[in-house]
mmCIF file of C-alpha atoms in Angstrom:
data_model
loop_
_atom_site.group_PDB
_atom_site.id
_atom_site.type_symbol
_atom_site.label_atom_id
_atom_site.label_comp_id
_atom_site.label_asym_id
_atom_site.label_seq_id
_atom_site.Cartn_x
_atom_site.Cartn_y
_atom_site.Cartn_z
ATOM 1 C CA MET A 1 233.156 87.433 -50.531
ATOM 2 C CA LYS A 2 229.546 87.458 -51.771
ATOM 3 C CA GLU A 3 228.625 84.936 -49.050
ATOM 4 C CA LEU A 4 230.188 87.144 -46.331
ATOM 5 C CA LEU A 5 228.187 90.140 -47.584
ATOM 6 C CA LEU A 6 224.964 88.170 -47.569
ATOM 7 C CA ILE A 7 225.643 86.947 -44.042
ATOM 8 C CA ALA A 8 226.470 90.485 -42.864
ATOM 9 C CA ILE A 9 223.320 92.023 -44.330
ATOM 10 C CA GLY A 10 221.204 89.161 -43.146
ATOM 11 C CA SER A 11 222.543 89.328 -39.628
ATOM 12 C CA ALA A 12 222.361 93.078 -39.304
ATOM 13 C CA LEU A 13 219.032 93.803 -40.882
ATOM 14 C CA VAL A 14 216.939 90.766 -41.802
ATOM 15 C CA ASN A 15 217.636 88.641 -38.671
ATOM 16 C CA ASN A 16 218.224 91.607 -36.351
ATOM 17 C CA VAL A 17 219.192 90.136 -32.980
ATOM 18 C CA VAL A 18 216.869 92.420 -31.045
ATOM 19 C CA LEU A 19 213.929 92.910 -33.315
ATOM 20 C CA SER A 20 213.542 89.476 -34.886
ATOM 21 C CA GLN A 21 215.301 87.082 -32.460
ATOM 22 C CA PHE A 22 214.402 89.067 -29.276
ATOM 23 C CA LEU A 23 217.801 88.631 -27.747
ATOM 24 C CA GLY A 24 219.361 91.490 -25.757
ATOM 25 C CA ILE A 25 216.003 93.108 -24.956
ATOM 26 C CA CYS A 26 217.116 94.207 -21.415
ATOM 27 C CA ALA A 27 219.847 96.495 -22.618
ATOM 28 C CA PHE A 28 217.811 97.538 -25.661
ATOM 29 C CA LEU A 29 214.864 98.781 -23.543
ATOM 30 C CA GLY A 30 216.944 99.930 -20.552
ATOM 31 C CA VAL A 31 219.628 102.018 -22.211
ATOM 32 C CA SER A 32 217.683 103.461 -25.193
ATOM 33 C CA LYS A 33 216.491 106.586 -23.371
ATOM 34 C CA LYS A 34 219.187 108.914 -24.759
ATOM 35 C CA ILE A 35 221.029 108.723 -28.097
ATOM 36 C CA ASP A 36 224.485 109.222 -26.554
ATOM 37 C CA THR A 37 223.992 106.449 -24.058
ATOM 38 C CA ALA A 38 222.493 104.124 -26.649
ATOM 39 C CA ALA A 39 225.423 104.738 -28.999
ATOM 40 C CA GLY A 40 227.908 104.084 -26.214
ATOM 41 C CA MET A 41 226.187 100.777 -25.302
ATOM 42 C CA GLY A 42 225.976 99.876 -28.970
ATOM 43 C CA GLY A 43 229.680 100.539 -29.368
ATOM 44 C CA ALA A 44 230.477 98.415 -26.338
ATOM 45 C CA VAL A 45 228.285 95.607 -27.699
ATOM 46 C CA VAL A 46 229.914 95.833 -31.110
ATOM 47 C CA PHE A 47 233.325 95.434 -29.498
ATOM 48 C CA VAL A 48 232.294 92.576 -27.204
ATOM 49 C CA ILE A 49 230.344 90.553 -29.797
ATOM 50 C CA THR A 50 232.900 90.968 -32.514
ATOM 51 C CA LEU A 51 235.855 89.934 -30.319
ATOM 52 C CA ALA A 52 233.787 87.233 -28.594
ATOM 53 C CA SER A 53 232.844 85.748 -31.989
ATOM 54 C CA PHE A 54 236.499 85.740 -33.029
ATOM 55 C CA VAL A 55 237.964 84.360 -29.807
ATOM 56 C CA SER A 56 235.175 81.835 -29.301
ATOM 57 C CA SER A 57 235.584 80.460 -32.809
ATOM 58 C CA VAL A 58 239.327 80.234 -32.411
ATOM 59 C CA LEU A 59 238.959 78.408 -29.081
ATOM 60 C CA TYR A 60 236.283 76.127 -30.450
ATOM 61 C CA GLU A 61 238.265 75.226 -33.579
ATOM 62 C CA PHE A 62 241.725 74.900 -32.061
ATOM 63 C CA LEU A 63 240.996 73.783 -28.493
ATOM 64 C CA LEU A 64 237.573 72.258 -28.013
ATOM 65 C CA VAL A 65 237.294 70.266 -31.256
ATOM 66 C CA PRO A 66 240.772 68.673 -31.158
ATOM 67 C CA THR A 67 240.363 67.683 -27.540
ATOM 68 C CA HIS A 68 236.783 66.430 -28.135
ATOM 69 C CA THR A 69 235.410 68.713 -25.450
ATOM 70 C CA GLU A 70 232.811 70.532 -27.516
ATOM 71 C CA TYR A 71 230.290 70.042 -24.703
ATOM 72 C CA LEU A 72 232.188 72.731 -22.752
ATOM 73 C CA GLN A 73 231.495 75.365 -25.379
ATOM 74 C CA THR A 74 228.862 77.284 -23.369
ATOM 75 C CA ILE A 75 231.151 77.557 -20.329
ATOM 76 C CA VAL A 76 234.132 78.617 -22.413
ATOM 77 C CA PHE A 77 232.107 81.166 -24.342
ATOM 78 C CA ILE A 78 230.708 82.695 -21.149
ATOM 79 C CA LEU A 79 234.247 83.033 -19.690
ATOM 80 C CA VAL A 80 235.471 84.722 -22.857
ATOM 81 C CA ILE A 81 232.486 87.111 -22.830
ATOM 82 C CA ALA A 82 232.951 87.912 -19.107
ATOM 83 C CA CYS A 83 236.643 88.738 -19.685
ATOM 84 C CA LEU A 84 235.851 91.033 -22.614
ATOM 85 C CA VAL A 85 233.171 92.832 -20.680
ATOM 86 C CA GLN A 86 235.552 93.414 -17.753
ATOM 87 C CA PHE A 87 238.063 94.879 -20.250
ATOM 88 C CA VAL A 88 235.418 97.165 -21.693
ATOM 89 C CA GLU A 89 234.302 98.207 -18.227
ATOM 90 C CA MET A 90 237.831 99.072 -17.079
ATOM 91 C CA PHE A 91 238.490 100.947 -20.322
ATOM 92 C CA LEU A 92 235.349 102.998 -20.069
ATOM 93 C CA LYS A 93 235.890 103.744 -16.370
ATOM 94 C CA LYS A 94 239.374 105.104 -17.127
ATOM 95 C CA THR A 95 238.700 106.980 -20.386
ATOM 96 C CA MET A 96 234.944 107.819 -20.562
ATOM 97 C CA LYS A 97 233.784 108.264 -16.985
ATOM 98 C CA GLY A 98 230.511 109.988 -18.051
ATOM 99 C CA LEU A 99 229.532 107.151 -20.353
ATOM 100 C CA TYR A 100 230.540 104.605 -17.749
ATOM 101 C CA GLU A 101 228.266 106.162 -15.212
ATOM 102 C CA ALA A 102 225.416 106.632 -17.727
ATOM 103 C CA LEU A 103 225.457 102.954 -18.658
ATOM 104 C CA GLY A 104 225.381 102.046 -15.026
ATOM 105 C CA VAL A 105 224.257 98.478 -14.296
ATOM 106 C CA TYR A 106 223.676 97.725 -18.022
ATOM 107 C CA LEU A 107 227.369 97.648 -18.806
ATOM 108 C CA PRO A 108 228.242 94.622 -16.679
ATOM 109 C CA LEU A 109 224.959 93.095 -17.854
ATOM 110 C CA ILE A 110 226.499 92.620 -21.323
ATOM 111 C CA THR A 111 228.132 89.567 -19.700
ATOM 112 C CA THR A 112 224.676 87.980 -19.317
ATOM 113 C CA ASN A 113 223.274 89.518 -22.439
ATOM 114 C CA CYS A 114 221.853 86.529 -24.358
ATOM 115 C CA ALA A 115 222.606 88.225 -27.645
ATOM 116 C CA VAL A 116 226.345 87.897 -27.073
ATOM 117 C CA LEU A 117 226.253 84.263 -26.075
ATOM 118 C CA GLY A 118 223.609 83.579 -28.798
ATOM 119 C CA VAL A 119 225.922 84.832 -31.534
ATOM 120 C CA ALA A 120 228.824 82.678 -30.338
ATOM 121 C CA LEU A 121 226.569 79.590 -30.167
ATOM 122 C CA THR A 122 224.935 80.358 -33.518
ATOM 123 C CA ASN A 123 228.394 80.639 -35.182
ATOM 124 C CA VAL A 124 229.252 77.150 -33.970
ATOM 125 C CA GLN A 125 225.842 75.645 -34.824
ATOM 126 C CA SER A 126 226.023 77.137 -38.359
ATOM 127 C CA GLY A 127 229.484 75.733 -38.915
ATOM 128 C CA TYR A 128 231.078 79.139 -39.528
ATOM 129 C CA GLY A 129 234.813 79.406 -39.692
ATOM 130 C CA ILE A 130 236.836 82.016 -37.931
ATOM 131 C CA LEU A 131 236.462 84.783 -40.548
ATOM 132 C CA THR A 132 232.788 84.117 -41.125
ATOM 133 C CA SER A 133 232.134 84.015 -37.383
ATOM 134 C CA THR A 134 233.851 87.361 -36.940
ATOM 135 C CA VAL A 135 231.948 88.935 -39.821
ATOM 136 C CA ASN A 136 228.662 87.544 -38.493
ATOM 137 C CA GLY A 137 229.454 88.789 -34.979
ATOM 138 C CA PHE A 138 230.290 92.263 -36.270
ATOM 139 C CA ALA A 139 227.103 92.368 -38.386
ATOM 140 C CA VAL A 140 224.885 91.187 -35.535
ATOM 141 C CA ALA A 141 226.430 93.859 -33.249
ATOM 142 C CA THR A 142 226.006 96.490 -35.901
ATOM 143 C CA GLY A 143 222.355 95.537 -36.171
ATOM 144 C CA PHE A 144 222.073 95.901 -32.410
ATOM 145 C CA LEU A 145 223.681 99.344 -32.584
ATOM 146 C CA ILE A 146 221.341 100.472 -35.384
ATOM 147 C CA SER A 147 218.253 99.324 -33.537
ATOM 148 C CA ILE A 148 219.196 100.740 -30.158
ATOM 149 C CA VAL A 149 220.161 104.161 -31.628
ATOM 150 C CA LEU A 150 216.927 104.238 -33.638
ATOM 151 C CA MET A 151 214.891 103.424 -30.571
ATOM 152 C CA ALA A 152 216.699 106.147 -28.594
ATOM 153 C CA GLY A 153 215.869 108.644 -31.322
ATOM 154 C CA ILE A 154 212.186 107.649 -31.323
ATOM 155 C CA ARG A 155 212.005 107.698 -27.533
ATOM 156 C CA GLY A 156 213.440 111.197 -27.611
ATOM 157 C CA LYS A 157 210.587 112.317 -29.919
ATOM 158 C CA LEU A 158 207.994 110.413 -27.820
ATOM 159 C CA GLU A 159 208.794 112.554 -24.781
ATOM 160 C CA TYR A 160 207.264 115.555 -26.496
ATOM 161 C CA SER A 161 204.333 113.700 -28.068
ATOM 162 C CA ASP A 162 200.728 113.648 -26.974
ATOM 163 C CA ILE A 163 200.335 110.009 -25.883
ATOM 164 C CA PRO A 164 197.217 108.660 -24.227
ATOM 165 C CA GLN A 165 197.597 108.229 -20.441
ATOM 166 C CA THR A 166 197.320 104.361 -20.574
ATOM 167 C CA LEU A 167 200.214 104.129 -23.044
ATOM 168 C CA GLN A 168 202.585 106.642 -21.484
ATOM 169 C CA GLY A 169 205.949 105.340 -20.275
ATOM 170 C CA PHE A 170 206.966 101.728 -20.863
ATOM 171 C CA PRO A 171 203.830 100.588 -22.805
ATOM 172 C CA ILE A 172 204.522 103.018 -25.680
ATOM 173 C CA VAL A 173 208.142 101.782 -25.730
ATOM 174 C CA LEU A 174 206.940 98.236 -26.207
ATOM 175 C CA VAL A 175 204.554 99.317 -28.927
ATOM 176 C CA THR A 176 207.350 101.195 -30.631
ATOM 177 C CA ALA A 177 209.666 98.173 -30.438
ATOM 178 C CA GLY A 178 206.917 96.065 -31.993
ATOM 179 C CA LEU A 179 206.469 98.550 -34.844
ATOM 180 C CA MET A 180 210.258 98.601 -35.344
ATOM 181 C CA ALA A 181 210.261 94.826 -35.531
ATOM 182 C CA ILE A 182 207.573 94.964 -38.249
ATOM 183 C CA ALA A 183 209.535 97.607 -40.112
ATOM 184 C CA PHE A 184 212.707 95.436 -40.038
ATOM 185 C CA CYS A 185 210.657 92.543 -41.456
ATOM 186 C CA GLY A 186 210.580 94.652 -44.635
ATOM 187 C CA PHE A 187 214.287 93.856 -45.122
ATOM 188 C CA SER A 188 213.501 90.140 -45.453
ATOM 189 C CA GLY A 189 212.957 90.526 -49.203
ATOM 190 C CA MET A 190 216.495 91.706 -49.702
ATOM 191 C CA ILE A 191 218.063 88.286 -49.363
#
């Protein structure tokens, strides 16, 4: 249990997928303009990464390893992720039309989000079992959710700030992301 807690804290805060590994930057920068949209994207990513971690580890352990076809892991993981994203897209389109429209092109881009595939591959490379992979996936996705919601909150405040002309717009967002990455480095002493 202690090991799972250390993996969860390490994946969510210390090795934050966006701020220390720089995976999933496209969605992080593109959807973090409003807190509601960022939270919706973060929730979708939590669902997709957690389930993708679980399903990928089950398929790897019970299908790819016994048949000695581990070399197909990337293709299998991408198919799993694509199916999960399609499910999320259909669910949001039916139940939360406003969020679906606000996420726009970034929702189907979860399929190609390198953070999702990166977690599935990291789970296999680290030798995690099914439970550990699922916990790691949930923690990584929670770290993504935390960072994207924080960025959205900061960007909301930046709209009303006096920023030099040369830094207005996207440059200040990149500076902010860099400062957030430095701040998250402070968690490295926890583990």
